[in-house]
mmCIF file of C-alpha atoms and ligand atoms in Angstrom:
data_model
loop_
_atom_site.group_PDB
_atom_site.id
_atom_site.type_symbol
_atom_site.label_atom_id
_atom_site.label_comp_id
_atom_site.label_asym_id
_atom_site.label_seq_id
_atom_site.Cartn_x
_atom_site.Cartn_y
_atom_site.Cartn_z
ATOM 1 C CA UNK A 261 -3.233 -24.331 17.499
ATOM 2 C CA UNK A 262 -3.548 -23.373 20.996
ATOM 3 C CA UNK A 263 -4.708 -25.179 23.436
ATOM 4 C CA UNK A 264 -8.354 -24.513 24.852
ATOM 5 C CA UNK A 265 -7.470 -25.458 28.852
ATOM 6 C CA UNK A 266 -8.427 -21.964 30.301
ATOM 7 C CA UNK A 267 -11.250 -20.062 29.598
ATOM 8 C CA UNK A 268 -10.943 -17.565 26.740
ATOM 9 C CA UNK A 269 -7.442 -19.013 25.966
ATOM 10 C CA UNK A 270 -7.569 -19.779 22.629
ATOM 11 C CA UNK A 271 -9.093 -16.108 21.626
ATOM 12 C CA UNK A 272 -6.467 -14.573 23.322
ATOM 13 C CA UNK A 273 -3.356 -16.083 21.802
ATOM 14 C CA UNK A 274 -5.319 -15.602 18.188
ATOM 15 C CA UNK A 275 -5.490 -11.602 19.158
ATOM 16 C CA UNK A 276 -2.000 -11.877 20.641
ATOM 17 C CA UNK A 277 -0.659 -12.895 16.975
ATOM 18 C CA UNK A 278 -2.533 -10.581 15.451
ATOM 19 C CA UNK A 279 -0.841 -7.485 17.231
ATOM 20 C CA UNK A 280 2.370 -8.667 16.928
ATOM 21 C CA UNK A 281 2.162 -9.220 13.247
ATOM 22 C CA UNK A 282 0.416 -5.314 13.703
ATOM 23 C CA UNK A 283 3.274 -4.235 15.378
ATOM 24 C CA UNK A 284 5.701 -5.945 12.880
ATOM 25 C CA UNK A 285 4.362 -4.451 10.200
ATOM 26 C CA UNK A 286 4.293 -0.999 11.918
ATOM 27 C CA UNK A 287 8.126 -1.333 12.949
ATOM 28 C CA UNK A 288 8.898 -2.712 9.352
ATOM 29 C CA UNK A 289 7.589 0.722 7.900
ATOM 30 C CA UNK A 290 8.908 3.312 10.240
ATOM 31 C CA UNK A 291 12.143 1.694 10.715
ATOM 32 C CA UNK A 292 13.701 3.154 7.382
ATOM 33 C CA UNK A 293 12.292 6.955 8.691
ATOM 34 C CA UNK A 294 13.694 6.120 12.164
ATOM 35 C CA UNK A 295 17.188 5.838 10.907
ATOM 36 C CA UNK A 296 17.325 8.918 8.779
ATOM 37 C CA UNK A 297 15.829 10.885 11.572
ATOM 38 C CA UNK A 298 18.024 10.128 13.688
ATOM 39 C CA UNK A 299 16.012 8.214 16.382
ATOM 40 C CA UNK A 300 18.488 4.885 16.967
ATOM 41 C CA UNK A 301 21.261 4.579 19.581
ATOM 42 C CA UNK A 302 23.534 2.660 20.630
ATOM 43 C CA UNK A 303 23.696 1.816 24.904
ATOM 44 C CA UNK A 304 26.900 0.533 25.989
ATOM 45 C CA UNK A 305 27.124 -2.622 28.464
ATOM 46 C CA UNK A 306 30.190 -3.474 30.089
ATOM 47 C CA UNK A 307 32.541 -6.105 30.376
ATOM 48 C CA UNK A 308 34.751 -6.969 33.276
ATOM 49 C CA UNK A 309 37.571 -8.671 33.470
ATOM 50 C CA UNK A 310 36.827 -11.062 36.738
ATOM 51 C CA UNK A 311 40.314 -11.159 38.440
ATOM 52 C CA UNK A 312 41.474 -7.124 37.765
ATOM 53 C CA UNK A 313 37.707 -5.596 37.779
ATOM 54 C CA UNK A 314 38.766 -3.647 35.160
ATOM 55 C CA UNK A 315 36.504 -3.434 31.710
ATOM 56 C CA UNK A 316 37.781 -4.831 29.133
ATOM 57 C CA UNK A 317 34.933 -3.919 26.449
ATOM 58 C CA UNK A 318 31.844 -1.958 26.406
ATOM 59 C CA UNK A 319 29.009 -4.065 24.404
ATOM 60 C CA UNK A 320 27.481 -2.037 21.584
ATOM 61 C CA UNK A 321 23.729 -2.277 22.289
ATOM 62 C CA UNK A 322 20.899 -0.951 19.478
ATOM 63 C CA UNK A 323 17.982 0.823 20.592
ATOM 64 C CA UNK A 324 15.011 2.676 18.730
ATOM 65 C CA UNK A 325 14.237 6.369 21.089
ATOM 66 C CA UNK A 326 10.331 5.988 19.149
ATOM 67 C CA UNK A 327 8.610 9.660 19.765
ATOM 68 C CA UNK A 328 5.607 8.182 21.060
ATOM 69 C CA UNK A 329 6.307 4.147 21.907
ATOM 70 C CA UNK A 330 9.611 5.138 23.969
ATOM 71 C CA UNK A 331 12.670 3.021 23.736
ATOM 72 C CA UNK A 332 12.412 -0.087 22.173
ATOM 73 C CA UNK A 333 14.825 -2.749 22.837
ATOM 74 C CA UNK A 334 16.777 -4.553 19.627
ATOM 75 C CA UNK A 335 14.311 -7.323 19.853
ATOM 76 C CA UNK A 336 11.048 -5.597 18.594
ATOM 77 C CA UNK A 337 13.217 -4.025 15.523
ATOM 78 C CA UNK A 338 16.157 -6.063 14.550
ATOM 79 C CA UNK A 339 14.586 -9.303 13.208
ATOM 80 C CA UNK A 340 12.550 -6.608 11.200
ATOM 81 C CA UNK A 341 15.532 -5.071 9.573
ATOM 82 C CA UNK A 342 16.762 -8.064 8.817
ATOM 83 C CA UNK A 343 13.975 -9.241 7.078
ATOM 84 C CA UNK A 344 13.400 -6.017 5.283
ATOM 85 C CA UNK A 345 17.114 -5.737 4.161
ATOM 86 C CA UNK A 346 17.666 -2.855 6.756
ATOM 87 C CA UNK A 347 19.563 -4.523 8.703
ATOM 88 C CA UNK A 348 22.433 -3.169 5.965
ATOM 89 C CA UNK A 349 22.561 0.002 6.035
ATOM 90 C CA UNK A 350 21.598 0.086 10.224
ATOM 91 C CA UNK A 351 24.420 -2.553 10.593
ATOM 92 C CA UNK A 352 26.984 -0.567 8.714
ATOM 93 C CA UNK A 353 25.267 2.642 11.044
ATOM 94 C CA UNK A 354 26.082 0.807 14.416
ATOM 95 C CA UNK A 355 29.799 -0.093 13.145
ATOM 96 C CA UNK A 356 30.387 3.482 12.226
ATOM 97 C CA UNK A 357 28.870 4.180 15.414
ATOM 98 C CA UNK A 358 30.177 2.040 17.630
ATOM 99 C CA UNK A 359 34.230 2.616 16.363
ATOM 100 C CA UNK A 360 33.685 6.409 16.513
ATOM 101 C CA UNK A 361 32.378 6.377 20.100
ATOM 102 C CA UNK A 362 35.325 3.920 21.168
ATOM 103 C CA UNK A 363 37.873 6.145 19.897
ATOM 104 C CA UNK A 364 36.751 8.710 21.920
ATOM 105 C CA UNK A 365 36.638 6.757 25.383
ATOM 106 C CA UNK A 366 38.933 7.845 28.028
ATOM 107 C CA UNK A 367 40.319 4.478 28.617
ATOM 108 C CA UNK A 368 41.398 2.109 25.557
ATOM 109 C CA UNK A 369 38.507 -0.674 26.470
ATOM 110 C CA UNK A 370 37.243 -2.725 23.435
ATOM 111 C CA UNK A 371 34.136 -2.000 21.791
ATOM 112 C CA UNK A 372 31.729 -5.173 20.734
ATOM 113 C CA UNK A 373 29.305 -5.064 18.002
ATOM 114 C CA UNK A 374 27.149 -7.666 17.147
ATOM 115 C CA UNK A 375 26.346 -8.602 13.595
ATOM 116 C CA UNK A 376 23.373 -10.618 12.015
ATOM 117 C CA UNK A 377 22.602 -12.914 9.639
ATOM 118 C CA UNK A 378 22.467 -11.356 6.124
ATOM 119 C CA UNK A 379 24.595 -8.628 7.317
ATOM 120 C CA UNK A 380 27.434 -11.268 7.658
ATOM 121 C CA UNK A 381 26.820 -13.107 4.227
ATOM 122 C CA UNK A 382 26.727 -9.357 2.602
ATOM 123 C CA UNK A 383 29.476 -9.084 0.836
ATOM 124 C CA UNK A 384 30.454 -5.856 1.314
ATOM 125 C CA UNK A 385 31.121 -6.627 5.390
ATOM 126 C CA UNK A 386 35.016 -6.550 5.269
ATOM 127 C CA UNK A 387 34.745 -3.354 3.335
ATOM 128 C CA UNK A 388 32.157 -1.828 5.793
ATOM 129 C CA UNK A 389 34.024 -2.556 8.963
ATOM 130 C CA UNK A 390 37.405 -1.470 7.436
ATOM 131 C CA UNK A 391 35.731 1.612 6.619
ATOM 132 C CA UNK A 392 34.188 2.151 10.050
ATOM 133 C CA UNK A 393 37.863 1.358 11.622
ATOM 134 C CA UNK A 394 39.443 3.884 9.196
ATOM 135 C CA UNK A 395 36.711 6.213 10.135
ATOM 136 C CA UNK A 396 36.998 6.434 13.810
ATOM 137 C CA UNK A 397 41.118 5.833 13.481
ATOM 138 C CA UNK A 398 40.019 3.139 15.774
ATOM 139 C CA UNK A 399 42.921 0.275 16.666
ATOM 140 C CA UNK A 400 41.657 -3.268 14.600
ATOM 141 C CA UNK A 401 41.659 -5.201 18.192
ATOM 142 C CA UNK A 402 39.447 -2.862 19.511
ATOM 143 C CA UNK A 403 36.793 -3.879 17.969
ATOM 144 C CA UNK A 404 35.474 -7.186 19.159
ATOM 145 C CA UNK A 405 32.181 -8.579 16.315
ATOM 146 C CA UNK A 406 30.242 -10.880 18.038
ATOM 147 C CA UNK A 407 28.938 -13.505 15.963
ATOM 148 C CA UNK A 408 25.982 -16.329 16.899
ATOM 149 C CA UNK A 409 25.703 -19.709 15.517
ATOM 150 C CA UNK A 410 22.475 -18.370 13.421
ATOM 151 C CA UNK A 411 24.716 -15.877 12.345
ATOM 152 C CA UNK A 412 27.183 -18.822 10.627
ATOM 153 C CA UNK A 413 23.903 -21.249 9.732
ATOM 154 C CA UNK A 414 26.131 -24.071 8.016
ATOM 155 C CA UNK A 415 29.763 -24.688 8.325
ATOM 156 C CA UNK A 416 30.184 -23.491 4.556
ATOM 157 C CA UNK A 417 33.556 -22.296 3.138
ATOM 158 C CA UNK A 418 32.147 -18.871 2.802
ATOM 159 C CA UNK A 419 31.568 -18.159 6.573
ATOM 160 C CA UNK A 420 35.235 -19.542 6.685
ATOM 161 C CA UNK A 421 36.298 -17.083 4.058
ATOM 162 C CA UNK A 422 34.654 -13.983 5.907
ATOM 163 C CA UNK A 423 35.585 -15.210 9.496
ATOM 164 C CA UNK A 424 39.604 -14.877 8.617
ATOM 165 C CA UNK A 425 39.316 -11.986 6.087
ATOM 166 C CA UNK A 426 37.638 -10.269 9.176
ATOM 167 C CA UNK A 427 40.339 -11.410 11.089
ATOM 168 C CA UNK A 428 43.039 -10.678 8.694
ATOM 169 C CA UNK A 429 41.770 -6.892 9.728
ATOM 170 C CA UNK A 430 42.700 -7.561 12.871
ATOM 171 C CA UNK A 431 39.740 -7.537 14.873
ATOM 172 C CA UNK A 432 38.764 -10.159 17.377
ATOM 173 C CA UNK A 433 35.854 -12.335 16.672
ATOM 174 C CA UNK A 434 33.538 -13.625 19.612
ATOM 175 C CA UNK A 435 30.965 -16.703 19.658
ATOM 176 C CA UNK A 436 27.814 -14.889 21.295
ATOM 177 C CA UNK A 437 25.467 -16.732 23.020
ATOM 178 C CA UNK A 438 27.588 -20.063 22.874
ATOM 179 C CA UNK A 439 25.419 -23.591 24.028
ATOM 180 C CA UNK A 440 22.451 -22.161 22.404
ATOM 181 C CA UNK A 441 22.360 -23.387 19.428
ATOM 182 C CA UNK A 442 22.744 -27.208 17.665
ATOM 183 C CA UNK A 443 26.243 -26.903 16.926
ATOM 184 C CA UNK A 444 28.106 -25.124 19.113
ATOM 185 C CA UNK A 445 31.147 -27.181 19.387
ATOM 186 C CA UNK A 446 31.668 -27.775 15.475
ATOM 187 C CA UNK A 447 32.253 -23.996 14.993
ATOM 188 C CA UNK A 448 34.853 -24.097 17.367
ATOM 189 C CA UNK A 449 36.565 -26.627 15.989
ATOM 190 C CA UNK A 450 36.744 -24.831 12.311
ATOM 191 C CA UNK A 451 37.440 -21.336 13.277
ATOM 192 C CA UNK A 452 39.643 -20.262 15.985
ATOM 193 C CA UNK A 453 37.259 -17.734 17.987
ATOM 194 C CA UNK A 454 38.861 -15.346 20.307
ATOM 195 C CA UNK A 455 36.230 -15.444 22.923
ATOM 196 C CA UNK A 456 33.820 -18.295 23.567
ATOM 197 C CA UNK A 457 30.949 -16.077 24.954
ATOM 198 C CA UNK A 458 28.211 -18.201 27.160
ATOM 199 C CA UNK A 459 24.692 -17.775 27.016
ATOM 200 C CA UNK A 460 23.081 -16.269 29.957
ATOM 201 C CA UNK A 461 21.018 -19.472 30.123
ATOM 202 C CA UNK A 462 23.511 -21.067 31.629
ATOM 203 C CA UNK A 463 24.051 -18.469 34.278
ATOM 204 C CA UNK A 464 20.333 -18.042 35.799
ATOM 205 C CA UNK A 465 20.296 -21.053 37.746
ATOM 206 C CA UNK A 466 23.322 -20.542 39.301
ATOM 207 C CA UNK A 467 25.340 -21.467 41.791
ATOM 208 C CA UNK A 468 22.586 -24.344 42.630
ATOM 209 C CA UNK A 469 22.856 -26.119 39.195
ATOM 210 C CA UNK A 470 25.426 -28.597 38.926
ATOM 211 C CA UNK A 471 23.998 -29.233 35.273
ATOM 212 C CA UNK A 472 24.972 -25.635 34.212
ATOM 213 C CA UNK A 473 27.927 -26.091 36.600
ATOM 214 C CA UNK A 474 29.633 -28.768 34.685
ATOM 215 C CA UNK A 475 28.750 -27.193 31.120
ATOM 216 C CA UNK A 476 30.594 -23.984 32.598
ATOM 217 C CA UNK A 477 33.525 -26.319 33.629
ATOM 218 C CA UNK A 478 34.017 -27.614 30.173
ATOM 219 C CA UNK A 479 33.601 -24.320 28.609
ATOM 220 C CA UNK A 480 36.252 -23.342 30.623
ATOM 221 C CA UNK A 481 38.176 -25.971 29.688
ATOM 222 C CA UNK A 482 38.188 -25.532 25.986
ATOM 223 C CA UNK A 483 38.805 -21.994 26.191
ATOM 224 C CA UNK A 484 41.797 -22.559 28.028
ATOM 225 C CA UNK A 485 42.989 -25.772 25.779
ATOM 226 C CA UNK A 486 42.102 -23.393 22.488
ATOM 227 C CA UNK A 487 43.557 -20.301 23.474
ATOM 228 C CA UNK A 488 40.188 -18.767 23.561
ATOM 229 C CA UNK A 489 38.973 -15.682 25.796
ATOM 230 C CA UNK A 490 35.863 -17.329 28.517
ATOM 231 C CA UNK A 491 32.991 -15.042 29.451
ATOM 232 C CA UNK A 492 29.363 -15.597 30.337
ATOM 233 C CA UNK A 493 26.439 -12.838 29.982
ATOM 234 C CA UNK A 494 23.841 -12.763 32.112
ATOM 235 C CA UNK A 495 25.345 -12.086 35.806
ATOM 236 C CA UNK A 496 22.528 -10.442 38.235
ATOM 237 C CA UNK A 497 24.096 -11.871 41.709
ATOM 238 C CA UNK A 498 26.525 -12.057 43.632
ATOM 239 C CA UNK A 499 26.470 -15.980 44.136
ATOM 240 C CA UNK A 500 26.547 -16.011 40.130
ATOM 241 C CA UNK A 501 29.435 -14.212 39.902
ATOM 242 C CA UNK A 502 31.476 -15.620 42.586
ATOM 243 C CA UNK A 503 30.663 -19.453 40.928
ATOM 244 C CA UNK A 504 31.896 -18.138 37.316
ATOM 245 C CA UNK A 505 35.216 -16.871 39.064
ATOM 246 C CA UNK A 506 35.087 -19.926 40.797
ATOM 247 C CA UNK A 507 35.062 -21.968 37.599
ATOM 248 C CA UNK A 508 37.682 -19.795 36.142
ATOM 249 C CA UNK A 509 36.166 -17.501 33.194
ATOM 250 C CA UNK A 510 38.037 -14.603 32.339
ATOM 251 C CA UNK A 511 35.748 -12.199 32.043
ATOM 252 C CA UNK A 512 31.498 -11.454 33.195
ATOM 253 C CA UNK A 513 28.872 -8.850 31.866
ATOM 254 C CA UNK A 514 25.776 -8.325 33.428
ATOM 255 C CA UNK A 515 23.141 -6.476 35.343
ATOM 256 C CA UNK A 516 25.412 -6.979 38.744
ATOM 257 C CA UNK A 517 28.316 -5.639 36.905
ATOM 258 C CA UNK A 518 26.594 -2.955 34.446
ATOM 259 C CA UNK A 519 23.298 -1.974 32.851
ATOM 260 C CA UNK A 520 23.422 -0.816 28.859
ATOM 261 C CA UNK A 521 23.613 3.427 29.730
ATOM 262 C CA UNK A 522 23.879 5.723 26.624
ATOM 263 C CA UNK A 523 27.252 7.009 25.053
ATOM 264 C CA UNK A 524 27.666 9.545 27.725
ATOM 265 C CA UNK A 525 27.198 7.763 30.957
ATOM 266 C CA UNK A 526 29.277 5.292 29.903
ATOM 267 C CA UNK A 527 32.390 7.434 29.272
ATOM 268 C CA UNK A 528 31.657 8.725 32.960
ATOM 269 C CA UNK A 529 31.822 5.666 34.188
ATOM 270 C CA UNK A 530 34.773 4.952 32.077
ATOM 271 C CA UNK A 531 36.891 8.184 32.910
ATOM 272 C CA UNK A 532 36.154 6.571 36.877
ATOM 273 C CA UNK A 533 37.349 3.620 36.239
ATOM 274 C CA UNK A 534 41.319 2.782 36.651
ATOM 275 C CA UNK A 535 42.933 1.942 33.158
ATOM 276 C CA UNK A 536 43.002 -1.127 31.536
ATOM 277 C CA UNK A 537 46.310 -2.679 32.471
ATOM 278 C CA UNK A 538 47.691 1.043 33.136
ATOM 279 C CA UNK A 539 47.288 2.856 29.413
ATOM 280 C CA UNK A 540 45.438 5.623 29.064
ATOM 281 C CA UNK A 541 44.293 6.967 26.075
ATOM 282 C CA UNK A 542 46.531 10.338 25.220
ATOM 283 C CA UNK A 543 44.005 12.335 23.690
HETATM 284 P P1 C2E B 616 23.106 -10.271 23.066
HETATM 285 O O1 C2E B 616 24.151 -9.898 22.086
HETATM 286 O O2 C2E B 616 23.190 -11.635 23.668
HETATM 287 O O3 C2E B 616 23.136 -9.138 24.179
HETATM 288 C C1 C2E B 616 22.894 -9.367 25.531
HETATM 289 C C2 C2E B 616 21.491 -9.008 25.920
HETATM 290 O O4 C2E B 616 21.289 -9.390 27.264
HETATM 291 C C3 C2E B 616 21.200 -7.503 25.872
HETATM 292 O O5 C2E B 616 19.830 -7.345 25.588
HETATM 293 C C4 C2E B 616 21.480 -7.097 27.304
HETATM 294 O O6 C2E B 616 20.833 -5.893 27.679
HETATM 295 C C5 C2E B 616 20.920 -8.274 28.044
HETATM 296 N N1 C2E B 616 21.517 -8.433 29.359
HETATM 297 C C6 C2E B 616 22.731 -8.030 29.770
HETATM 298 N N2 C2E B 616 22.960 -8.353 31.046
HETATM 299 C C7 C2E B 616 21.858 -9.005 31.477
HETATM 300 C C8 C2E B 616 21.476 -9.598 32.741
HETATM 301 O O7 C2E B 616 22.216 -9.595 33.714
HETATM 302 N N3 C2E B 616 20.247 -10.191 32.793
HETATM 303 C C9 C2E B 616 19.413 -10.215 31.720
HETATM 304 N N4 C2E B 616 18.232 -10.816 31.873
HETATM 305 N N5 C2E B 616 19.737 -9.662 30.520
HETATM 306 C C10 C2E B 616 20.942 -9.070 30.401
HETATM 307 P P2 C2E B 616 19.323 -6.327 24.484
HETATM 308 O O8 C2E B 616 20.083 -5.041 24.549
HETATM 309 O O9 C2E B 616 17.826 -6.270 24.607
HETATM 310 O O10 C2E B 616 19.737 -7.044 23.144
HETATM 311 C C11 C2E B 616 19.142 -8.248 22.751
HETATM 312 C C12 C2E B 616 19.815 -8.831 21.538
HETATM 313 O O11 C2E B 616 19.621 -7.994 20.389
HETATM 314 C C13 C2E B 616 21.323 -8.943 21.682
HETATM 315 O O12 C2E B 616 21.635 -10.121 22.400
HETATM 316 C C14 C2E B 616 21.757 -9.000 20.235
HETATM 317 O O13 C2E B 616 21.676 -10.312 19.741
HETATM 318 C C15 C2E B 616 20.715 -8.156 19.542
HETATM 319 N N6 C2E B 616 21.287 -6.844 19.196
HETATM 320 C C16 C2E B 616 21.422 -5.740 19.962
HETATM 321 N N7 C2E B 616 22.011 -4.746 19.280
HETATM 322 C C17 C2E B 616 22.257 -5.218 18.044
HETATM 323 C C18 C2E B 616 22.872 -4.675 16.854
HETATM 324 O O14 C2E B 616 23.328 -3.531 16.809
HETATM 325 N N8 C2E B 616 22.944 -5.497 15.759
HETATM 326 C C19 C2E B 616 22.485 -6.791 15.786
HETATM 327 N N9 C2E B 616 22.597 -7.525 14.673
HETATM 328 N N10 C2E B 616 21.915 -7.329 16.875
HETATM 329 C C20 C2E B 616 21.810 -6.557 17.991
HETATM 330 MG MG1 MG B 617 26.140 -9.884 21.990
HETATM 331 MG MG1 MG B 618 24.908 -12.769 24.006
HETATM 332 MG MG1 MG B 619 22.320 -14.317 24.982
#
């Protein structure tokens, strides 16, 4: 119930509800059209490696070009496919996607792709993103999946199972939004991740939190002691990104560093930008 404290409060949260669950139910039925016109993207954000400056990956990012509503951010349509069952077929879409557009990048930077809930307890996952790698003739460690703790739910045997048969492919597996969620830490004690990946929540209120501060530190810490790639989202400032170097992550994305741009800016940028560690793609 909300509360009644302002005038008109409560009518306006009721009306609020009802045109999300409007919109919801909108998104839920064009979605499926959407998709086989043609009308999702993916926008690529970068990541940079702190110490070199060089990117080291180029986040896939969903969006939804909508002819009349504009583009609408992975927010307003994602937790829709998911609960409609979408989220398989557009999943599988961004993989494809994502591997064909990094095997055409000037420069041999990873690609990330996140995944979601029912898309990673689908059994057909490994299949899909072997596919999408034998597709694109895209190198395994390329492609970095990004995986949240809502993603795993419980520490079950299955998400085990998946985790190193995803692995056994020979792609690297990220924790996304790490510190979010209730357990954090027991995930990274059952699978070995190869990037702890900090939520941007922990970034805002730097450099004058020495709260977030010390969580950074320790991150830092158990990357290093578990062999584990450090990098926090989130970085709009200078200040923010000269504490994270400070505390010693490897690697930063954010607005600072790099908006999401479409498939085509961001190979721009990326045939400007000097190599990773000196190889450039031959093609
Ligand atoms: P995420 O994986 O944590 O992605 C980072 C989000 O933070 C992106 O929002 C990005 O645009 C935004 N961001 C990056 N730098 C900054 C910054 O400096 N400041 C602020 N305030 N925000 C920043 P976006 O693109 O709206 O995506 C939101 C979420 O939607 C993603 O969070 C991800 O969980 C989900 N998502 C996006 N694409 C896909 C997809 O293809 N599949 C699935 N399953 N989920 C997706
Ligand atoms: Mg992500
Ligand atoms: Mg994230
Ligand atoms: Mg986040």
């Amino acid at each position: 119930r909300a509360k009644s404290g302002k005038r008109g409060s409560y009518c306006m949260f009721e009306r609020g509800m009802d045109a999300a669950m409007r919109t919801r139910h909108l998104v839920r039925i064009e979605l499926a059209g959407a998709m086989s016109r043609g009308e999702l993207e993916l926008h690529y954000q970068p990541l940079f490696d702190i110490a070199s400056n060089h990117i080291t990956a180029c986040e896939a990012l969903a969006r939804w070009r909508h002819p009349e509503r504009g583009l609408i951010p992975p927010n307003e349509f994602i937790p829709v496919a998911e609960e409609s069952g979408l989220i398989i077929p557009l999943g599988a879409w961004v993989l494809e996607k994502a591997c064909a557009d990094a095997a055409r990048w000037p420069i041999d930077a990873a690609v990330a792709v996140n995944l979601s809930p029912l898309q990673f307890r689908n059994s057909s996952l490994v299949d899909t993103v072997a596919k999408a790698l034998a597709a694109a003739d895209l190198r395994p460690d390329r492609l970095q999946l990004e995986i949240t703790e809502s993603v795993l739910l419980d520490d079950s045997a299955g998400n085990l199972a998946t985790l190193r048969a995803l692995r056994q492919l020979g792609v690297r597996i990220a924790m996304d939004d790490f510190g979010t969620g209730y357990s954090s830490f027991g995930y990274l004690r059952s699978f070995p991740f190869d990037k702890i990946k900090v939520d941007r929540e922990f970034v805002r209120d730097l450099p004058d939190s020495p709260e977030s501060l010390a969580i950074l530190r320790a991150v830092v810490g158990l990357g290093q002691s578990l062999g584990m790639t450090t990098t926090v989202e989130g970085v709009e400032t200078q200040d923010q990104l000269s504490a994270v170097r400070t505390e010693g992550f490897v690697e930063a994305q954010g607005y600072l560093l790099g908006v999401p741009v479409p498939n085509a800016e961001m190979v721009k940028i990326l045939h400007g930008h000097r190599p990773v560690r000196g190889r450039v793609r031959s093609a």
